[in-house]
GROMACS .gro file of C-alpha atoms in nm:
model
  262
    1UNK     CA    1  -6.639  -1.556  -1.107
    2UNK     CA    2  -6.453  -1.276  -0.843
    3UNK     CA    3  -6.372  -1.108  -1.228
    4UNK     CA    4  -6.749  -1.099  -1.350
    5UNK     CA    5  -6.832  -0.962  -1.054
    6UNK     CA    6  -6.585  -0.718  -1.030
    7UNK     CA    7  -6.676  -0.602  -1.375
    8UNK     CA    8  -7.082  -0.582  -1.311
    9UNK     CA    9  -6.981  -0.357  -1.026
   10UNK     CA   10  -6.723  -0.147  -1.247
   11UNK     CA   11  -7.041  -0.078  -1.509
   12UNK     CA   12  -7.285  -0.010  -1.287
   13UNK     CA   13  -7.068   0.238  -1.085
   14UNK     CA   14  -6.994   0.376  -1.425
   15UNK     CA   15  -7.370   0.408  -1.509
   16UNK     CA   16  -7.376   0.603  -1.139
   17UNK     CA   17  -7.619   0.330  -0.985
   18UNK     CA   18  -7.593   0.357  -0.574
   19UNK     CA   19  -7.685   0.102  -0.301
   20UNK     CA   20  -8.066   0.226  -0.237
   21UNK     CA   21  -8.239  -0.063  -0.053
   22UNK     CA   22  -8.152   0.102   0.323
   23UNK     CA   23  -8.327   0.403   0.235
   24UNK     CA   24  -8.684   0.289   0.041
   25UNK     CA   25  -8.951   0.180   0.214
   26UNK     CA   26  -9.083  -0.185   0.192
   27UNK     CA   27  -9.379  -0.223   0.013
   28UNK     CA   28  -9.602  -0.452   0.212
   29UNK     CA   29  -9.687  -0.797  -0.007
   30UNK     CA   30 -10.034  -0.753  -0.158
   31UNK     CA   31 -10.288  -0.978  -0.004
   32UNK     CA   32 -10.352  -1.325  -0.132
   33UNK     CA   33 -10.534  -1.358  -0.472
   34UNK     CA   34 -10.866  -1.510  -0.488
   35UNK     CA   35 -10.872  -1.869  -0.606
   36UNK     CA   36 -10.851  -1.875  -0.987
   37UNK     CA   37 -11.119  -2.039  -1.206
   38UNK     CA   38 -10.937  -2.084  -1.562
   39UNK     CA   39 -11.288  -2.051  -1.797
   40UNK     CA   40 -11.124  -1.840  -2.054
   41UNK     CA   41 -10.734  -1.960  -2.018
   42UNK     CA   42 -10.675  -2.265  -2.204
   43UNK     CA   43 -10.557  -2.564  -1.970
   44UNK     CA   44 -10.329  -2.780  -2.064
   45UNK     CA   45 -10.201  -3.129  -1.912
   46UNK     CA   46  -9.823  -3.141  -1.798
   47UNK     CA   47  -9.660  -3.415  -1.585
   48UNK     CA   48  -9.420  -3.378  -1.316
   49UNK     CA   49  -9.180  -3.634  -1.468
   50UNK     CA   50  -9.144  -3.457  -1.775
   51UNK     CA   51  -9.079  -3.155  -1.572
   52UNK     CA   52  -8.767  -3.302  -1.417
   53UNK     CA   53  -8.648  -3.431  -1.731
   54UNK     CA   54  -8.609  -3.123  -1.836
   55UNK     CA   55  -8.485  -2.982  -1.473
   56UNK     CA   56  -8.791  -2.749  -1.420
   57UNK     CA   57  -8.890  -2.748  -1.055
   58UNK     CA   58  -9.270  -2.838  -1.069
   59UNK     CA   59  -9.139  -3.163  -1.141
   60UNK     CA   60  -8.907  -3.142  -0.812
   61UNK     CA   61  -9.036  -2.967  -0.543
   62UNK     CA   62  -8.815  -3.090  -0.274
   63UNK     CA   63  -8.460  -3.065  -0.366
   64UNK     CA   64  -8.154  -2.870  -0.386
   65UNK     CA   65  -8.241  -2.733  -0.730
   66UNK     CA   66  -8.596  -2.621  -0.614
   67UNK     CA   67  -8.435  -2.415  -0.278
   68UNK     CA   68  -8.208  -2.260  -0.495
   69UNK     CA   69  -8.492  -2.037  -0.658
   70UNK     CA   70  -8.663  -2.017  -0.329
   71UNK     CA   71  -8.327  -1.770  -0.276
   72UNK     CA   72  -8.360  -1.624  -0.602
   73UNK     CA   73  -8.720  -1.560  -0.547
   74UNK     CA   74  -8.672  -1.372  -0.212
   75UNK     CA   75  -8.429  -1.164  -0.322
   76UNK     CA   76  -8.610  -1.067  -0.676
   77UNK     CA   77  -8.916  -0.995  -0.416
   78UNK     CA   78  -8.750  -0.825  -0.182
   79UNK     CA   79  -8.635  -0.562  -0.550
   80UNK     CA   80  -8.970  -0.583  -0.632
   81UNK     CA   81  -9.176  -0.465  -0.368
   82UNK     CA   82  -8.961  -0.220  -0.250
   83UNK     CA   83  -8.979  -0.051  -0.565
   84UNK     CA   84  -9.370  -0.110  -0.637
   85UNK     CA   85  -9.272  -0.301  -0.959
   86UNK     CA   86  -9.401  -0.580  -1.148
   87UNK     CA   87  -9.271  -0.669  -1.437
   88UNK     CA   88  -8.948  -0.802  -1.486
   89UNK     CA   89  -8.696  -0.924  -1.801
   90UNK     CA   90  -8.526  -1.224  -1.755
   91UNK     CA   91  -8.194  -1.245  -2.041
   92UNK     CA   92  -7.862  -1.331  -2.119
   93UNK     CA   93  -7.551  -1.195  -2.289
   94UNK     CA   94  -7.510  -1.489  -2.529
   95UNK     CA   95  -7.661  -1.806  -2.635
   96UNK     CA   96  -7.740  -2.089  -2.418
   97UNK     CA   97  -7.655  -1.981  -2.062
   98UNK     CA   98  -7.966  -2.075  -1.890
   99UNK     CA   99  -8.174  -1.755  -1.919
  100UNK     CA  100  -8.515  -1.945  -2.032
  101UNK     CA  101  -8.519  -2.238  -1.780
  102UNK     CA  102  -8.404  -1.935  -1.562
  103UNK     CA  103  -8.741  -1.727  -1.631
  104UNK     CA  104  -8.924  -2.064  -1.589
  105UNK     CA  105  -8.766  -2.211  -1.256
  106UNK     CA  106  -8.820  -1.833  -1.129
  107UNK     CA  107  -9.195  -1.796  -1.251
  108UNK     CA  108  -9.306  -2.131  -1.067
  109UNK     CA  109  -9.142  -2.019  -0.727
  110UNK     CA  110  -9.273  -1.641  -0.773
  111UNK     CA  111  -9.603  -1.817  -0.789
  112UNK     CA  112  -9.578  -2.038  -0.454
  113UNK     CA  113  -9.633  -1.743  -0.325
  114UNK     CA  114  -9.950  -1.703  -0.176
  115UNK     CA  115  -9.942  -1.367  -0.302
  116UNK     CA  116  -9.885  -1.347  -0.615
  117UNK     CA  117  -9.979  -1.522  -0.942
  118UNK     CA  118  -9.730  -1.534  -1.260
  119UNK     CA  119  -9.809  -1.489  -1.627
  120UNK     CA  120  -9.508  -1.590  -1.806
  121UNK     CA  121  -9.395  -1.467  -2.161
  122UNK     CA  122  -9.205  -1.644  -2.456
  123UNK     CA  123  -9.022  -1.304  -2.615
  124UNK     CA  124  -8.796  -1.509  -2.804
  125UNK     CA  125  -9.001  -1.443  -3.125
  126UNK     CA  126  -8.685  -1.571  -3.282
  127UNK     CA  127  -8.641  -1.899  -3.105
  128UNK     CA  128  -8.951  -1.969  -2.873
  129UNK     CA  129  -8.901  -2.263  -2.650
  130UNK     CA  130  -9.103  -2.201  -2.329
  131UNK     CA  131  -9.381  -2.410  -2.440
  132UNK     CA  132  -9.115  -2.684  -2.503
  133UNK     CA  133  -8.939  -2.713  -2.163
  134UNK     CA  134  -9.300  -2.733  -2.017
  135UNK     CA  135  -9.452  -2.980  -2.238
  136UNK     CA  136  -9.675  -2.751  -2.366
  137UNK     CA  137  -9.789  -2.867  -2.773
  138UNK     CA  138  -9.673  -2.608  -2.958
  139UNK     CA  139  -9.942  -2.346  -3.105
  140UNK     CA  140 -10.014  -1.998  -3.152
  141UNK     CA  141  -9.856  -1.719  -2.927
  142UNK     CA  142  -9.705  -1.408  -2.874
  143UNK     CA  143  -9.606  -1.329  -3.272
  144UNK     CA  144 -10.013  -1.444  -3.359
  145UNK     CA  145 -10.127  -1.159  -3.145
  146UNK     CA  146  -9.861  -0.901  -3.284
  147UNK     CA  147  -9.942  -1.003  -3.629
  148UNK     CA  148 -10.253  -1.125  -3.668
  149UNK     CA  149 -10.485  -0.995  -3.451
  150UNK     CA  150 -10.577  -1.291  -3.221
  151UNK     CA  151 -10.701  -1.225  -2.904
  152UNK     CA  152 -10.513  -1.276  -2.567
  153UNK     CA  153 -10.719  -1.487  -2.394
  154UNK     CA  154 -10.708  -1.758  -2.687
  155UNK     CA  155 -10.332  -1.737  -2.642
  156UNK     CA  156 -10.298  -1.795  -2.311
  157UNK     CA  157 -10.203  -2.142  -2.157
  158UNK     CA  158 -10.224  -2.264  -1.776
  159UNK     CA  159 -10.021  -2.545  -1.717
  160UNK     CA  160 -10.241  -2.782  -1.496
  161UNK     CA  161  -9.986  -2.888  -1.245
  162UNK     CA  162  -9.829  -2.530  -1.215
  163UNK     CA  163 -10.083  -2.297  -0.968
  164UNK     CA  164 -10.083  -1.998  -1.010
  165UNK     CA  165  -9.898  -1.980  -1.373
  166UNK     CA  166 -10.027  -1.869  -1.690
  167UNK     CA  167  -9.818  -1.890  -2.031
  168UNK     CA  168  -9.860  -1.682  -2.336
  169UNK     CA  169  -9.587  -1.894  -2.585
  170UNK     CA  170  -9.431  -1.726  -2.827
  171UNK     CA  171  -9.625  -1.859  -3.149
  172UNK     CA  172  -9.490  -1.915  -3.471
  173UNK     CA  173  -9.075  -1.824  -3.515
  174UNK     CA  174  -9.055  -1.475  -3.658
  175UNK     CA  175  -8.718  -1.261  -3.826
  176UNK     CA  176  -8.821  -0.925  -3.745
  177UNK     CA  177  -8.872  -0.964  -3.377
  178UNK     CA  178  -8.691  -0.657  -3.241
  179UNK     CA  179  -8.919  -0.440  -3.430
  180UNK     CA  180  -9.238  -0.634  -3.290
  181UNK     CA  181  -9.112  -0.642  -2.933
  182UNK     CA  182  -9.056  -0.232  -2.951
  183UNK     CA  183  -9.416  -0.180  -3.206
  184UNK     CA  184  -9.700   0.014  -3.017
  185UNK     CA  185  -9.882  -0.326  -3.015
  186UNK     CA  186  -9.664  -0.466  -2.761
  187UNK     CA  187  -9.626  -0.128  -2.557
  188UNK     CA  188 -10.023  -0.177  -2.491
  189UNK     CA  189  -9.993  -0.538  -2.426
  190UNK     CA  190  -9.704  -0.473  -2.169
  191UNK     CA  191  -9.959  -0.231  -2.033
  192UNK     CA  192 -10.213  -0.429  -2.032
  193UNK     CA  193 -10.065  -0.721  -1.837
  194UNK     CA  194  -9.904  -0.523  -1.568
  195UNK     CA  195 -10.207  -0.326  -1.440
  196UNK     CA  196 -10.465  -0.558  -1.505
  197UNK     CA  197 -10.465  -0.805  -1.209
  198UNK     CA  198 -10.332  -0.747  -0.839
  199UNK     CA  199 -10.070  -0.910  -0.727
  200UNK     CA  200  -9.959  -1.062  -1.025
  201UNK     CA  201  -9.559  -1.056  -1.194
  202UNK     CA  202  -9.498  -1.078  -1.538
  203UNK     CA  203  -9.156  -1.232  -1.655
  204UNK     CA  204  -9.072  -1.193  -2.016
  205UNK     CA  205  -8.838  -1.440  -2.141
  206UNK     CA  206  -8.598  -1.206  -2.392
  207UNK     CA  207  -8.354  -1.312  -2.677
  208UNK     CA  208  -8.002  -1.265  -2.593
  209UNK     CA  209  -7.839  -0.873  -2.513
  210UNK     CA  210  -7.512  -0.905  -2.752
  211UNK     CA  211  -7.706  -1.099  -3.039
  212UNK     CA  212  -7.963  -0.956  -3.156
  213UNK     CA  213  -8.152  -0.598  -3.056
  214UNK     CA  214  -8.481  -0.737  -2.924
  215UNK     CA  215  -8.357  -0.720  -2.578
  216UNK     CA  216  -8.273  -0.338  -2.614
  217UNK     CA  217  -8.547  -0.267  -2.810
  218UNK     CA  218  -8.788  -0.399  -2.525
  219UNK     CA  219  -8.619  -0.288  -2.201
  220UNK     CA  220  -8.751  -0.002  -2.159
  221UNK     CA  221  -9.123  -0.157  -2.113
  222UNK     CA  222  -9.040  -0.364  -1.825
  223UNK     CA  223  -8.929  -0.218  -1.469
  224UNK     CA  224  -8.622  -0.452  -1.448
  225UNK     CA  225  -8.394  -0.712  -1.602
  226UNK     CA  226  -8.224  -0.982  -1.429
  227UNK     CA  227  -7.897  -1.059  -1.585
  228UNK     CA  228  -7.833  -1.490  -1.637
  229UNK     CA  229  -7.473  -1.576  -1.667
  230UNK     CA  230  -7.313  -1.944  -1.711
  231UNK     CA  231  -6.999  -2.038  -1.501
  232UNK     CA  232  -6.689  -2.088  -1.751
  233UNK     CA  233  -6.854  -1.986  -2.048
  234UNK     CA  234  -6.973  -1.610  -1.988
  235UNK     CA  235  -6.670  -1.388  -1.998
  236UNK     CA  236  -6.608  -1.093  -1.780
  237UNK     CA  237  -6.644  -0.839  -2.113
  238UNK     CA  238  -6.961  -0.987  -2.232
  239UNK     CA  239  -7.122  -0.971  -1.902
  240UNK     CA  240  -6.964  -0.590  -1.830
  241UNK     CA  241  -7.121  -0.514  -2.221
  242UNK     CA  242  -7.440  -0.665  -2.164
  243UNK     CA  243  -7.468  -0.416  -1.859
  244UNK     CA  244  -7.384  -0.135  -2.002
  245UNK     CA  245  -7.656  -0.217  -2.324
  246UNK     CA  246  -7.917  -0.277  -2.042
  247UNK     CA  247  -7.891   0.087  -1.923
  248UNK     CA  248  -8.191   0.200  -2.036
  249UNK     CA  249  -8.362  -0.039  -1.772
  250UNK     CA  250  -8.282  -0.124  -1.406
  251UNK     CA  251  -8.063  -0.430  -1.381
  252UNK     CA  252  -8.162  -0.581  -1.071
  253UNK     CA  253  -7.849  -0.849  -1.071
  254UNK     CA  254  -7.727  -1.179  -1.196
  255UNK     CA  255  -7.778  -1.566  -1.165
  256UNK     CA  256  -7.486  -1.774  -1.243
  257UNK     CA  257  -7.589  -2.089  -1.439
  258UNK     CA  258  -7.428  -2.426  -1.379
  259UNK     CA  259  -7.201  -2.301  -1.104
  260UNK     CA  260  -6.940  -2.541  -0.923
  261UNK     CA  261  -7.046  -2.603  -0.592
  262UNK     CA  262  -6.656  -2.672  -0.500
   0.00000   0.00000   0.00000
């Protein structure tokens, strides 16, 4: 892992990045959001036992697992607020290191927050699969709005046993996603969602950086990516390259999946 790291730090020197955080000011957490009446979101039932079958932390709130992204959440938070952003990119280099149960795991924690609600976005238009690690029948989403015209608010889902989280699914699977993801459409929709309630985060779960260009092409809508790597299988070029294609956004740091506690 001391080699991933060491390579992270090698491209971001390169990109000239510099240790900031002693010098900005905190922004101060905004104040807790009114209690939300879902009339126009879409409810949906969930169960906490299918929830830890597939190792999402609604389903265990006390354990190991759930403190974990407690961590992860005050240290995203601490990024967040001292920059005044809101919306962040959660991806991958490759395929299957976590980065999805990653943006979910973080979204439910972000939203324990008493300040803060979460709308959470499937923006793997390729492979959506938010909807299936939270149970959630699958439907129309993210790729029904780019394409044909459906409103948000029939789109959106709230989980029933997640507060404070709202879904918009991906939809139907489509092949040209990069060129959705970076279409005016989305640009408004990205604009939309980030100024339109206080105190809320938006996550946006994105396709893998090295295979495919929907994570490049969307990067620069969000104000930061956070970077999921998987113990043994990343390798220190892939993660370095995935950096380096990211520039165009600020990488706020990594998670390393499935790490060996020895």
């Amino acid at each position: 892992m001391e080699r991933i790291k060491d390579a992270l730090d090698r491209a971001r020197q390169e990109r000239g990045d510099a240790p900031e955080a002693a010098s900005r000011m905190t922004t101060p957490a905004p104040a807790a959001p009114a209690e939300i009446s879902y009339t126009q979101t879409r409810t949906t039932q969930t169960t906490s036992a299918a929830h830890r079958n597939r190792r999402v932390i609604g389903g265990m709130p006390n354990s190991d697992f759930a403190d974990a992204y407690k961590i992860l959440r005050t240290q995203v938070l601490q990024r967040l607020r001292e920059n005044d952003w809101n919306v962040l990119a959660i991806t991958s280099p490759g395929e299957d290191e976590g980065k999805t149960l990653t943006a979910i795991n973080l979204a439910i924690s972000l939203a324990m927050e008493v300040s803060y609600t979460v709308l959470l976005v499937d923006a793997n238009l390729r492979h959506p699969s938010v909807h299936e690690h939270l149970g959630i029948p699958a439907g129309k989403g993210l790729s029904n709005y780019l394409l044909d015209d459906v409103p948000l608010p029939e789109l959106l889902v709230h989980p029933d046993n997640l507060e404070n989280v709202v879904v918009l699914p991906g939809g139907r699977a489509v092949q040209n996603s990069a060129e959705l993801l970076n279409s005016p459409k989305m640009a408004h929709l990205v604009d939309e969602v980030k100024n339109r309630y206080p105190g809320r985060i938006v996550l946006f779960d994105l396709p893998p950086v090295l295979t495919a260009a929907d994570a490049l092409a969307f990067a620069p809508y969000v104000d930061a990516a956070l970077l999921v790597l998987e113990e043994g299988k990343t390798t220190q070029d892939d993660a370095r390259r995935a950096v380096e294609l990211l520039d165009c956004t600020n990488v706020l740091g990594t998670v390393l999946n499935k790490a060996n506690r020895d």
